[in-house]
Structure formats: structure tokens, C-alpha cells
């Protein structure tokens, strides 16, 4: 099956404190399979977030080509990238950024409005919160939920507008391994039932093997690729 996203020879150069240029990404190539969970691992500063930002069209590489279903996404026209981000992508971040004065339902509803979702809001919101196991927490405020539950609301929010790709940067960093594994379980169910591909970064050695593929990064390069299935 054709991969959903292909990154080829991606380079990103930054300047360090001394003003010297260095490769945050150095000829990085990656293929993201359909309906798969891809893990990006590597030490702090190895380039994981930088690569995620390139693949999700948040930032532009200096060189290389990134395509999603054959369409190039690393284009300078910001409005094209914004459109791609809004419609095709969902984001989950390390620090769960739920809106504190909105309950779980309203948080998901808010993101549907931002995405300009066409469809029945109530039905979709309830469906997404049920999928992440929060059917009976739908009207809880963030402060009434555990860290793992809040992260699951964030996941419901990321999938609500039916993106093809979900990018999750250290989504489990603030969770213990047991709770992190529950989040992974939710990811896998979503891949099955929502037809999405998920790319996540992690430091947690307990999670390196939970995906379909694990890329290992070091100093801006890919130094290993393990298929775990
Ligand atoms: N906007 C920027 N300007 C300059 N340097 C940057 C910028 N963003 C990242 N870097 C540098 O690029 C390198 C890669 O950073 P990146 O955030 O991708 O690492 P990471 O693997 O995600 O690390 P962590 O595990 O700590 O999140 C680091 O040396 C970082 O300091
Ligand atoms: Mg990072």
C-alpha cells in the first residue's frame, strides 16, 4: 500500500548560541504508512520535534520534499499549509492544552468549530469522547479529570474533524507508563476504527516497541528503523 506521507532528504539548519549553523535535520527520509502507528525516538535535541513540525506543515525545511498522498506540503504559500493543517491533521501535545473553563464536550466542540466541520456536532463529539473511553466524563471540567483523562479529551479533540494524520509530540511524557499504555491503546483503536495514521515522539523506553515502526534519531539523522510487526 502507498504510504500516506513521504519525507525525502529533509534538511533544516539552525544557528546555535555561538551563531554557528548546524543541521537540526540532516537528510532525513521517512515514510508513514496508512493506518499505522509510527514512533520517533531519540535523545533530547536529536531533532524529533523539528521533524514532526516539518511533516505537519507547521514549519518549512531548507531542503527536501514532503508529500501527503502525492501532494507536496512543504510549499511557501502559508495559506495552502494552513488549509492542509486544518483539514488533514490533528495535533496532540505534551502539555495538555484543554481550555480550562470548558468541559470535555465543549473542548471538542470548540475544535470542530475551528476546523469548520460539516456534520452533526453532537453526534460526532459524543462518538469521539466515547471512543477514548470518556462517555461518562463528557461534562466534566478539566480540573475534575486525571492527567490521562485530560490527554484522552485532547485526543478526542484531535480526531474530531476526521484528520488523516495525527501528530503527537511526547503525548505521554507527563503520564506514568501504565497510563501511557492506555493512551497507546486508544491510539491503536483509533487507527483501526477512524482510519488515521499516527506519528508520535517519545522518550519512554517502555513505548519504543508499541508502534508498527520505530525510527531512531540522533543528531538530526535517522540512525535506525525497526519494524515491530
Ligand atoms: N527555532 C529554533 N532555532 C534554533 N535552534 C532550534 C530551534 N528549534 C530547535 N532548535 C534546535 O534544534 C535541535 C533539535 O531540536 P528538537 O526540538 O527537534 O529536538 P527533540 O528531539 O524534539 O528534543 P526533546 O526530546 O528535548 O523534545 C536542538 O539542538 C534545538 O536546540
Ligand atoms: Mg521535542
XYZ file of N, CA, C and O in Angstrom, residues 18-224:
828
model
N 26.308 30.327 19.628
C 27.528 30.992 19.146
C 27.349 31.543 17.722
O 28.272 32.132 17.161
N 26.156 31.348 17.176
C 25.892 31.865 15.838
C 26.346 30.927 14.729
O 26.282 31.279 13.551
N 26.792 29.739 15.101
C 27.227 28.777 14.081
C 26.035 27.948 13.594
O 25.178 27.580 14.393
N 26.063 27.657 12.309
C 24.973 26.867 11.749
C 25.168 25.381 12.041
O 26.300 24.905 12.070
N 24.069 24.696 12.283
C 24.147 23.235 12.428
C 22.881 22.617 11.844
O 21.861 23.284 11.706
N 23.006 21.352 11.505
C 21.867 20.640 10.935
C 20.972 20.101 12.051
O 21.367 19.174 12.746
N 19.797 20.694 12.205
C 18.818 20.101 13.128
C 18.231 18.859 12.464
O 17.852 17.897 13.132
N 18.151 18.890 11.122
C 17.766 17.706 10.348
C 18.734 17.572 9.184
O 18.979 18.540 8.463
N 19.270 16.405 9.025
C 20.299 16.198 8.018
C 19.919 15.008 7.122
O 20.052 13.855 7.524
N 19.382 15.318 5.946
C 18.960 14.264 5.018
C 18.057 13.217 5.664
O 18.362 12.026 5.648
N 16.973 13.691 6.213
C 16.053 12.755 6.863
C 14.969 12.320 5.870
O 14.287 13.159 5.286
N 14.851 11.032 5.690
C 13.784 10.485 4.843
C 12.946 9.524 5.666
O 13.477 8.753 6.464
N 11.649 9.607 5.467
C 10.727 8.781 6.250
C 9.490 8.472 5.439
O 9.085 9.296 4.620
N 8.913 7.328 5.687
C 7.633 7.009 5.070
C 6.645 6.645 6.166
O 6.958 5.839 7.034
N 5.495 7.256 6.107
C 4.471 6.970 7.108
C 3.383 6.138 6.447
O 2.723 6.599 5.503
N 3.212 4.923 6.927
C 2.230 4.025 6.331
C 0.808 4.389 6.726
O 0.579 5.021 7.747
N -0.114 3.989 5.884
C -1.524 4.186 6.203
C -1.925 3.307 7.376
O -1.429 2.200 7.518
N -2.845 3.817 8.158
C -3.354 3.065 9.312
C -2.222 2.467 10.139
O -2.211 1.266 10.420
N -1.240 3.314 10.466
C -0.115 2.793 11.244
C 0.235 3.740 12.374
O -0.151 4.911 12.362
N 0.947 3.189 13.340
C 1.478 3.996 14.439
C 2.993 4.043 14.276
O 3.668 3.016 14.324
N 3.519 5.239 14.026
C 4.953 5.420 13.855
C 5.521 6.118 15.083
O 4.974 7.123 15.526
N 6.586 5.552 15.613
C 7.227 6.130 16.811
C 8.543 6.780 16.389
O 9.311 6.191 15.626
N 8.784 7.972 16.914
C 10.066 8.653 16.707
C 10.739 8.733 18.064
O 10.197 9.340 18.987
N 11.909 8.100 18.161
C 12.607 8.149 19.442
C 13.976 8.784 19.249
O 14.467 8.903 18.117
N 14.581 9.167 20.351
C 15.899 9.788 20.268
C 16.106 10.730 21.430
O 15.139 11.195 22.034
N 17.374 11.012 21.710
C 17.708 11.876 22.842
C 17.157 13.277 22.665
O 16.835 13.696 21.557
N 17.119 14.011 23.770
C 16.711 15.402 23.712
C 17.625 16.155 22.751
O 18.837 16.020 22.808
N 17.042 16.904 21.850
C 17.830 17.681 20.888
C 18.175 16.917 19.620
O 18.845 17.435 18.736
N 17.690 15.677 19.482
C 18.060 14.878 18.308
C 17.285 15.293 17.048
O 17.637 14.884 15.950
N 16.203 16.069 17.222
C 15.501 16.571 16.040
C 14.082 16.055 15.873
O 13.445 16.292 14.837
N 13.547 15.382 16.890
C 12.218 14.773 16.765
C 11.119 15.817 16.528
O 10.325 15.692 15.598
N 11.091 16.823 17.390
C 10.046 17.848 17.246
C 10.217 18.602 15.940
O 9.235 18.883 15.235
N 11.465 18.897 15.591
C 11.720 19.607 14.333
C 11.147 18.808 13.158
O 10.461 19.362 12.292
N 11.371 17.500 13.159
C 10.876 16.656 12.070
C 9.347 16.608 12.059
O 8.721 16.677 10.999
N 8.772 16.507 13.251
C 7.306 16.499 13.350
C 6.728 17.796 12.776
O 5.739 17.783 12.050
N 7.379 18.914 13.106
C 6.893 20.209 12.634
C 6.977 20.334 11.113
O 6.153 20.995 10.490
N 7.974 19.676 10.518
C 8.094 19.705 9.053
C 6.995 18.849 8.425
O 6.337 19.247 7.466
N 6.798 17.650 8.982
C 5.829 16.721 8.390
C 4.392 17.206 8.578
O 3.500 16.801 7.841
N 4.176 18.056 9.593
C 2.819 18.530 9.830
C 2.627 19.944 9.285
O 1.647 20.610 9.616
N 3.579 20.399 8.485
C 3.465 21.686 7.782
C 3.382 22.883 8.722
O 2.875 23.941 8.357
N 3.892 22.717 9.938
C 3.964 23.868 10.842
C 5.159 24.732 10.481
O 5.167 25.936 10.684
N 6.195 24.071 9.969
C 7.434 24.775 9.639
C 7.941 24.252 8.291
O 7.501 23.199 7.820
N 8.862 24.988 7.692
C 9.367 24.616 6.369
C 10.815 24.149 6.436
O 11.642 24.791 7.076
N 11.136 23.057 5.758
C 12.538 22.639 5.703
C 13.340 23.547 4.765
O 12.764 24.257 3.943
N 14.668 23.523 4.910
C 15.512 24.275 3.976
C 15.681 23.511 2.668
O 15.848 24.112 1.607
N 15.660 22.199 2.777
C 15.743 21.354 1.574
C 14.874 20.126 1.769
O 14.540 19.768 2.893
N 14.586 19.456 0.661
C 13.823 18.223 0.751
C 12.385 18.416 0.308
O 11.931 19.540 0.093
N 11.704 17.296 0.179
C 10.314 17.323 -0.284
C 9.471 16.463 0.646
O 9.865 15.356 1.018
N 8.325 16.984 1.014
C 7.391 16.213 1.835
C 6.061 16.169 1.097
O 5.523 17.214 0.712
N 5.566 14.966 0.881
C 4.293 14.842 0.177
C 3.295 14.047 1.012
O 3.658 13.106 1.709
N 2.046 14.469 0.923
C 0.957 13.733 1.559
C 0.032 13.288 0.446
O -0.501 14.132 -0.296
N -0.117 12.002 0.300
C -0.900 11.423 -0.795
C -0.519 12.051 -2.131
O -1.369 12.407 -2.944
N 0.770 12.210 -2.326
C 1.280 12.699 -3.602
C 1.324 14.213 -3.754
O 1.916 14.729 -4.695
N 0.704 14.950 -2.832
C 0.700 16.409 -2.941
C 1.780 16.998 -2.036
O 1.852 16.673 -0.851
N 2.604 17.865 -2.637
C 3.683 18.454 -1.839
C 3.104 19.400 -0.792
O 2.279 20.256 -1.097
N 3.567 19.243 0.456
C 3.038 20.107 1.516
C 4.044 21.154 1.978
O 3.684 22.118 2.628
N 5.319 20.952 1.665
C 6.294 21.980 2.083
C 6.367 23.070 1.013
O 7.329 23.228 0.294
N 5.294 23.846 0.957
C 5.208 24.945 -0.001
C 5.226 26.263 0.785
O 4.772 26.316 1.930
N 5.776 27.282 0.158
C 5.941 28.536 0.900
C 4.620 29.256 1.141
O 4.506 30.045 2.066
N 3.626 28.979 0.310
C 2.324 29.631 0.489
C 1.681 29.189 1.805
O 1.177 28.078 1.946
N 1.696 30.107 2.776
C 1.226 29.776 4.121
C -0.257 29.372 4.112
O -0.672 28.511 4.886
N -1.035 29.968 3.218
C -2.467 29.663 3.238
C -2.729 28.214 2.797
O -3.654 27.566 3.288
N -1.888 27.697 1.896
C -2.037 26.301 1.483
C -1.689 25.380 2.646
O -2.384 24.401 2.931
N -0.604 25.725 3.354
C -0.216 24.895 4.503
C -1.262 24.969 5.608
O -1.561 23.989 6.276
N -1.838 26.145 5.792
C -2.838 26.286 6.844
C -4.063 25.427 6.527
O -4.606 24.742 7.398
N -4.456 25.448 5.277
C -5.594 24.647 4.841
C -5.326 23.159 5.098
O -6.169 22.424 5.611
N -4.105 22.737 4.752
C -3.703 21.346 4.964
C -3.753 21.003 6.455
O -4.285 19.964 6.852
N -3.227 21.900 7.282
C -3.218 21.642 8.734
C -4.624 21.537 9.287
O -4.935 20.676 10.098
N -5.494 22.442 8.853
C -6.860 22.456 9.377
C -7.653 21.218 9.020
O -8.408 20.700 9.825
N -7.487 20.764 7.781
C -8.383 19.709 7.306
C -7.793 18.311 7.466
O -8.515 17.363 7.720
N -6.491 18.186 7.316
C -5.909 16.854 7.179
C -5.222 16.361 8.440
O -4.934 15.187 8.574
N -4.945 17.307 9.368
C -4.092 16.959 10.502
C -4.769 17.205 11.835
O -5.580 18.123 11.965
N -4.413 16.367 12.813
C -4.792 16.612 14.195
C -3.535 16.629 15.036
O -2.583 15.906 14.736
N -3.504 17.473 16.053
C -2.306 17.590 16.900
C -2.620 17.218 18.339
O -3.653 17.584 18.877
N -1.667 16.516 18.951
C -1.742 16.256 20.397
C -0.395 16.658 20.987
O 0.648 16.252 20.466
N -0.420 17.473 22.012
C 0.841 17.946 22.589
C 1.079 17.363 23.980
O 0.184 16.830 24.612
N 2.325 17.530 24.415
C 2.739 17.007 25.714
C 1.934 17.644 26.854
O 1.318 16.961 27.659
N 1.992 18.969 26.907
C 1.227 19.661 27.928
C -0.187 19.759 27.376
O -0.436 20.402 26.371
N -1.102 19.067 28.025
C -2.472 19.025 27.525
C -3.043 20.433 27.564
O -3.133 21.037 28.620
N -3.405 20.937 26.420
C -3.857 22.326 26.368
C -5.373 22.400 26.247
O -5.906 22.989 25.312
N -6.069 21.775 27.185
C -7.525 21.920 27.177
C -7.868 23.320 27.664
O -7.115 23.925 28.428
N -9.002 23.816 27.209
C -9.427 25.135 27.679
C -10.064 24.928 29.053
O -11.047 24.195 29.190
N -9.466 25.538 30.095
C -9.839 25.184 31.468
C -11.267 25.516 31.851
O -11.834 24.867 32.727
N -11.875 26.515 31.171
C -13.242 26.894 31.558
C -14.297 26.197 30.706
O -15.469 26.528 30.751
N -13.853 25.204 29.911
C -14.812 24.424 29.119
C -14.754 22.970 29.548
O -13.662 22.454 29.811
N -15.895 22.305 29.585
C -15.894 20.884 29.908
C -15.404 20.079 28.690
O -15.102 20.645 27.638
N -15.324 18.746 28.867
C -14.758 17.891 27.820
C -15.525 18.073 26.501
O -14.926 18.270 25.440
N -16.839 18.044 26.604
C -17.691 18.177 25.414
C -17.407 19.493 24.692
O -17.217 19.538 23.473
N -17.350 20.567 25.471
C -17.155 21.898 24.869
C -15.763 22.051 24.251
O -15.585 22.735 23.249
N -14.770 21.390 24.879
C -13.420 21.440 24.311
C -13.392 20.815 22.912
O -12.782 21.353 21.993
N -14.070 19.681 22.764
C -14.095 19.013 21.458
C -14.919 19.849 20.467
O -14.538 20.036 19.310
N -16.016 20.389 20.969
C -16.883 21.216 20.122
C -16.122 22.425 19.564
O -16.223 22.771 18.381
N -15.322 23.032 20.435
C -14.556 24.219 20.033
C -13.627 23.899 18.863
O -13.515 24.662 17.909
N -12.975 22.727 18.940
C -12.032 22.392 17.863
C -12.771 22.067 16.565
O -12.271 22.345 15.475
N -13.975 21.503 16.680
C -14.769 21.253 15.463
C -15.127 22.568 14.781
O -15.103 22.680 13.560
N -15.441 23.556 15.588
C -15.787 24.869 15.015
C -14.572 25.463 14.309
O -14.686 26.009 13.214
N -13.403 25.360 14.954
C -12.185 25.892 14.336
C -11.910 25.226 12.998
O -11.452 25.857 12.054
N -12.193 23.934 12.923
C -11.915 23.189 11.690
C -13.009 23.388 10.642
O -12.899 22.911 9.528
N -14.084 24.069 11.029
C -15.192 24.277 10.093
C -15.876 22.973 9.732
O -16.277 22.746 8.589
N -16.008 22.095 10.710
C -16.567 20.760 10.476
C -17.984 20.837 9.922
O -18.811 21.612 10.403
N -18.235 20.053 8.888
C -19.572 19.973 8.317
C -20.176 18.648 8.761
O -19.706 17.605 8.371
N -21.160 18.701 9.568
C -21.764 17.458 10.031
C -22.457 17.691 11.348
O -22.488 18.815 11.852
N -22.983 16.628 11.912
C -23.712 16.738 13.174
C -22.716 16.813 14.333
O -22.030 15.843 14.642
N -22.629 17.984 14.951
C -21.637 18.202 16.016
C -21.867 17.276 17.207
O -20.971 16.606 17.669
N -23.121 17.247 17.690
C -23.401 16.498 18.919
C -23.047 15.028 18.750
O -22.361 14.431 19.576
N -23.467 14.488 17.624
C -23.229 13.071 17.342
C -21.719 12.776 17.289
O -21.229 11.827 17.892
N -20.989 13.642 16.592
C -19.544 13.426 16.428
C -18.795 13.600 17.761
O -17.886 12.836 18.067
N -19.181 14.590 18.538
C -18.494 14.845 19.815
C -18.708 13.651 20.751
O -17.779 13.142 21.371
N -19.953 13.193 20.816
C -20.243 12.057 21.693
C -19.513 10.800 21.212
O -18.992 10.023 22.008
N -19.468 10.629 19.907
C -18.778 9.474 19.333
C -17.283 9.501 19.698
O -16.716 8.504 20.129
N -16.666 10.668 19.548
C -15.221 10.773 19.818
C -14.912 10.582 21.297
O -13.957 9.887 21.650
N -15.699 11.180 22.154
C -15.435 11.021 23.596
C -15.687 9.582 24.032
O -15.001 9.063 24.902
N -16.650 8.926 23.393
C -16.897 7.520 23.695
C -15.707 6.671 23.235
O -15.262 5.761 23.944
N -15.169 7.003 22.058
C -14.039 6.230 21.524
C -12.812 6.289 22.415
O -12.019 5.357 22.435
N -12.621 7.402 23.115
C -11.461 7.489 24.011
C -11.831 7.068 25.439
O -11.053 7.274 26.379
N -13.006 6.477 25.579
C -13.389 5.908 26.879
C -13.888 6.922 27.896
O -13.807 6.694 29.101
N -14.421 8.048 27.417
C -14.860 9.084 28.356
C -16.356 9.377 28.255
O -16.809 10.482 28.544
N -17.102 8.351 27.880
C -18.540 8.524 27.721
C -19.189 9.102 28.983
O -20.044 9.976 28.912
N -18.725 8.648 30.140
C -19.346 9.135 31.376
C -18.575 10.299 32.013
O -18.783 10.626 33.171
N -17.681 10.904 31.262
C -16.957 12.070 31.778
C -17.185 13.289 30.874
O -16.500 14.285 30.972
N -18.186 13.162 30.008
C -18.366 14.143 28.942
C -18.549 15.574 29.427
O -18.119 16.507 28.783
N -19.174 15.704 30.596
C -19.463 17.061 31.074
C -18.579 17.433 32.254
O -18.873 18.359 32.991
N -17.460 16.719 32.385
C -16.506 17.075 33.434
C -15.609 18.206 32.961
O -15.228 18.274 31.795
N -15.238 19.052 33.892
C -14.278 20.116 33.596
C -12.872 19.514 33.660
O -12.650 18.516 34.370
N -11.887 20.135 32.975
C -10.525 19.598 33.017
C -10.026 19.352 34.450
O -9.431 18.308 34.724
N -10.302 20.284 35.367
C -9.788 20.106 36.739
C -10.450 18.949 37.475
O -9.983 18.533 38.527
N -11.511 18.423 36.909
C -12.167 17.258 37.537
C -11.694 15.940 36.929
O -12.255 14.891 37.203
N -10.675 16.014 36.066
C -10.183 14.795 35.407
C -8.709 14.578 35.692
O -7.958 15.534 35.912
N -8.284 13.307 35.636
C -6.863 12.979 35.818
C -6.084 13.396 34.575
O -6.670 13.695 33.526
N -4.756 13.373 34.692
C -3.904 13.735 33.558
C -4.178 12.849 32.347
O -4.269 13.326 31.214
N -4.339 11.544 32.599
C -4.600 10.607 31.500
C -5.951 10.873 30.842
O -6.093 10.788 29.625
N -6.944 11.213 31.668
C -8.275 11.522 31.114
C -8.228 12.808 30.291
O -8.815 12.894 29.207
N -7.499 13.793 30.805
C -7.379 15.051 30.054
C -6.689 14.812 28.710
O -7.083 15.380 27.695
N -5.669 13.944 28.732
C -4.978 13.677 27.471
C -5.929 12.971 26.501
O -5.862 13.181 25.292
N -6.819 12.151 27.024
C -7.783 11.472 26.146
C -8.799 12.462 25.561
O -9.232 12.305 24.428
N -9.152 13.487 26.343
C -10.003 14.548 25.770
C -9.238 15.230 24.631
O -9.792 15.499 23.556
N -7.943 15.465 24.871
C -7.121 16.120 23.833
C -7.067 15.250 22.572
O -7.061 15.767 21.451
N -7.058 13.942 22.757
C -7.034 13.036 21.598
C -8.390 13.075 20.882
O -8.451 13.144 19.648
N -9.465 13.073 21.663
C -10.808 13.176 21.062
C -10.898 14.457 20.241
O -11.445 14.477 19.131
N -10.330 15.509 20.771
C -10.343 16.806 20.086
C -9.532 16.743 18.784
O -9.911 17.322 17.781
N -8.409 16.014 18.840
C -7.544 15.938 17.654
C -8.165 15.121 16.525
O -7.881 15.359 15.354
N -9.007 14.141 16.871
C -9.572 13.276 15.823
C -10.940 13.749 15.336
O -11.434 13.272 14.325
N -11.553 14.691 16.081
C -12.967 15.004 15.853
C -13.268 15.401 14.412
O -14.281 14.988 13.848
N -12.418 16.179 13.790
C -12.697 16.668 12.429
C -12.248 15.667 11.362
O -12.172 16.010 10.183
N -11.974 14.435 11.777
C -11.614 13.338 10.866
C -10.349 13.611 10.051
O -10.368 13.535 8.813
N -9.245 13.925 10.725
C -7.989 14.119 10.002
C -7.451 12.785 9.513
O -7.851 11.727 10.009
N -6.541 12.849 8.527
C -5.909 11.620 8.048
C -4.680 11.282 8.864
O -4.248 10.137 8.927
N -4.082 12.335 9.430
C -2.828 12.162 10.164
C -2.933 12.835 11.521
O -3.451 13.947 11.616
N -2.408 12.150 12.530
C -2.324 12.788 13.839
C -0.863 12.845 14.246
O -0.149 11.828 14.183
N -0.413 14.029 14.614
C 0.951 14.209 15.101
C 0.897 14.429 16.598
O 0.191 15.323 17.072
N 1.628 13.618 17.326
C 1.593 13.703 18.781
C 3.030 13.826 19.301
O 3.816 12.894 19.192
N 3.359 15.009 19.820
C 4.715 15.255 20.321
C 4.757 14.973 21.816
O 4.171 15.711 22.598
N 5.416 13.898 22.185
C 5.526 13.481 23.585
C 4.161 13.471 24.291
O 4.004 14.054 25.356
N 3.170 12.811 23.706
C 1.834 12.887 24.301
C 1.734 12.199 25.653
O 0.790 12.433 26.394
N 2.728 11.365 25.958
C 2.640 10.607 27.206
C 3.708 11.029 28.216
O 3.870 10.395 29.247
N 4.418 12.122 27.916
C 5.560 12.497 28.768
C 5.153 12.786 30.209
O 5.935 12.580 31.125
N 3.942 13.268 30.393
C 3.547 13.617 31.760
C 2.735 12.510 32.427
O 2.125 12.714 33.466
N 2.728 11.331 31.783
C 1.948 10.211 32.326
C 2.881 9.088 32.751
O 3.962 8.918 32.185
N 2.465 8.292 33.740
C 3.261 7.116 34.086
C 3.087 6.078 32.976
O 2.164 6.176 32.161
N 3.984 5.093 32.943
C 4.000 4.154 31.819
C 2.656 3.436 31.670
O 2.182 3.232 30.552
N 2.028 3.097 32.800
C 0.745 2.390 32.744
C -0.326 3.239 32.050
O -1.033 2.768 31.157
N -0.412 4.506 32.457
C -1.392 5.411 31.843
C -1.009 5.684 30.396
O -1.869 5.786 29.516
N 0.302 5.768 30.153
C 0.781 5.987 28.782
C 0.331 4.843 27.886
O -0.102 5.059 26.748
N 0.401 3.618 28.407
C -0.005 2.460 27.606
C -1.502 2.504 27.282
O -1.929 2.044 26.225
N -2.283 3.085 28.180
C -3.722 3.248 27.891
C -3.920 4.214 26.732
O -4.785 4.014 25.870
N -3.108 5.277 26.720
C -3.192 6.236 25.612
C -2.826 5.545 24.296
O -3.486 5.732 23.268
N -1.802 4.692 24.338
C -1.391 3.950 23.139
C -2.527 3.044 22.663
O -2.794 2.923 21.464
N -3.205 2.429 23.629
C -4.325 1.544 23.289
C -5.411 2.347 22.563
O -5.974 1.893 21.561
N -5.674 3.550 23.071
C -6.656 4.420 22.412
C -6.187 4.752 20.996
O -6.960 4.686 20.036
N -4.905 5.065 20.850
C -4.352 5.355 19.518
C -4.592 4.187 18.571
O -5.020 4.357 17.434
N -4.321 2.980 19.052
C -4.448 1.809 18.173
C -5.898 1.560 17.770
O -6.176 1.193 16.627
N -6.809 1.784 18.710
C -8.223 1.618 18.374
C -8.653 2.651 17.327
O -9.423 2.349 16.417
N -8.125 3.867 17.477
C -8.480 4.922 16.527
C -7.943 4.602 15.133
O -8.601 4.850 14.127
N -6.743 4.054 15.089
C -6.148 3.688 13.802
C -7.046 2.674 13.100
O -7.322 2.779 11.908
N -7.536 1.717 13.867
C -8.424 0.695 13.323
C -9.746 1.291 12.852
O -10.192 1.058 11.737
N -10.359 2.087 13.748
C -11.756 2.480 13.513
C -11.914 3.814 12.805
O -12.949 4.084 12.206
N -10.918 4.675 12.904
C -11.068 6.015 12.311
C -10.198 6.164 11.067
O -10.141 7.231 10.469
N -9.454 5.107 10.755
C -8.689 5.140 9.519
C -7.642 6.259 9.497
O -7.449 6.912 8.483
N -6.978 6.493 10.617
C -5.941 7.528 10.659
C -4.562 6.883 10.802
O -4.439 5.703 11.145
N -3.544 7.689 10.525
C -2.170 7.293 10.813
C -1.664 8.216 11.917
O -1.962 9.405 11.896
N -0.934 7.660 12.854
C -0.467 8.460 13.986
C 1.059 8.425 14.055
O 1.670 7.359 13.906
N 1.640 9.586 14.231
C 3.084 9.693 14.382
C 3.336 10.333 15.735
O 2.837 11.422 16.004
N 4.078 9.654 16.582
C 4.334 10.225 17.902
C 5.800 10.139 18.291
O 6.520 9.245 17.858
N 6.232 11.094 19.095
C 7.590 11.048 19.634
C 7.508 10.583 21.082
O 6.496 10.792 21.747
N 8.563 9.959 21.541
C 8.594 9.567 22.948
C 10.019 9.369 23.450
O 10.931 9.067 22.701
N 10.165 9.606 24.754
C 11.405 9.310 25.478
C 11.286 7.983 26.216
O 12.260 7.444 26.694
N 10.052 7.523 26.364
C 9.751 6.400 27.246
C 10.164 5.074 26.591
O 9.522 4.614 25.655
N 11.230 4.474 27.108
C 11.739 3.222 26.519
C 10.674 2.136 26.526
O 10.694 1.227 25.694
N 9.700 2.250 27.444
C 8.625 1.269 27.515
C 7.687 1.352 26.324
O 6.843 0.485 26.130
N 7.823 2.401 25.520
C 6.897 2.589 24.401
C 7.564 2.421 23.035
O 6.905 2.530 22.002
N 8.865 2.149 23.015
C 9.557 2.083 21.721
C 8.980 1.008 20.808
O 8.992 1.153 19.583
N 8.492 -0.059 21.403
C 8.053 -1.196 20.584
C 6.538 -1.285 20.392
O 6.043 -2.270 19.865
N 5.816 -0.264 20.826
C 4.352 -0.390 20.760
C 3.794 -0.024 19.390
O 2.648 -0.307 19.090
N 4.612 0.605 18.550
C 4.116 1.040 17.244
C 4.348 -0.010 16.177
O 4.807 -1.123 16.448
N 3.994 0.350 14.946
C 4.280 -0.547 13.817
C 5.706 -0.353 13.335
O 6.351 -1.286 12.869
N 6.177 0.890 13.424
C 7.528 1.233 13.002
C 8.126 2.171 14.035
O 7.418 3.005 14.595
N 9.423 2.029 14.295
C 10.090 2.959 15.203
C 11.336 3.507 14.523
O 12.210 2.751 14.109
N 11.387 4.821 14.345
C 12.576 5.477 13.799
C 13.394 6.024 14.965
O 12.841 6.649 15.872
N 14.689 5.812 14.908
C 15.550 6.358 15.956
C 16.373 7.504 15.388
O 17.018 7.357 14.342
N 16.340 8.636 16.076
C 17.074 9.814 15.595
C 18.257 10.122 16.504
O 18.208 9.906 17.708
N 19.305 10.630 15.871
C 20.487 11.063 16.613
C 21.096 12.225 15.845
O 21.328 12.113 14.628
N 21.344 13.319 16.511
C 21.966 14.497 15.883
C 21.366 14.836 14.523
O 22.095 15.073 13.553
N 20.060 14.844 14.445
C 19.410 15.271 13.208
C 19.381 14.232 12.103
O 19.027 14.540 10.969
N 19.770 13.012 12.428
C 19.746 11.963 11.405
C 18.986 10.745 11.906
O 18.883 10.524 13.104
N 18.520 9.956 10.935
C 17.907 8.680 11.316
C 19.008 7.639 11.404
O 19.744 7.427 10.435
N 19.154 7.041 12.563
C 20.220 6.055 12.732
C 19.675 4.641 12.866
O 20.436 3.683 12.971
N 18.356 4.521 12.858
C 17.791 3.175 12.934
C 16.322 3.186 12.582
O 15.619 4.181 12.805
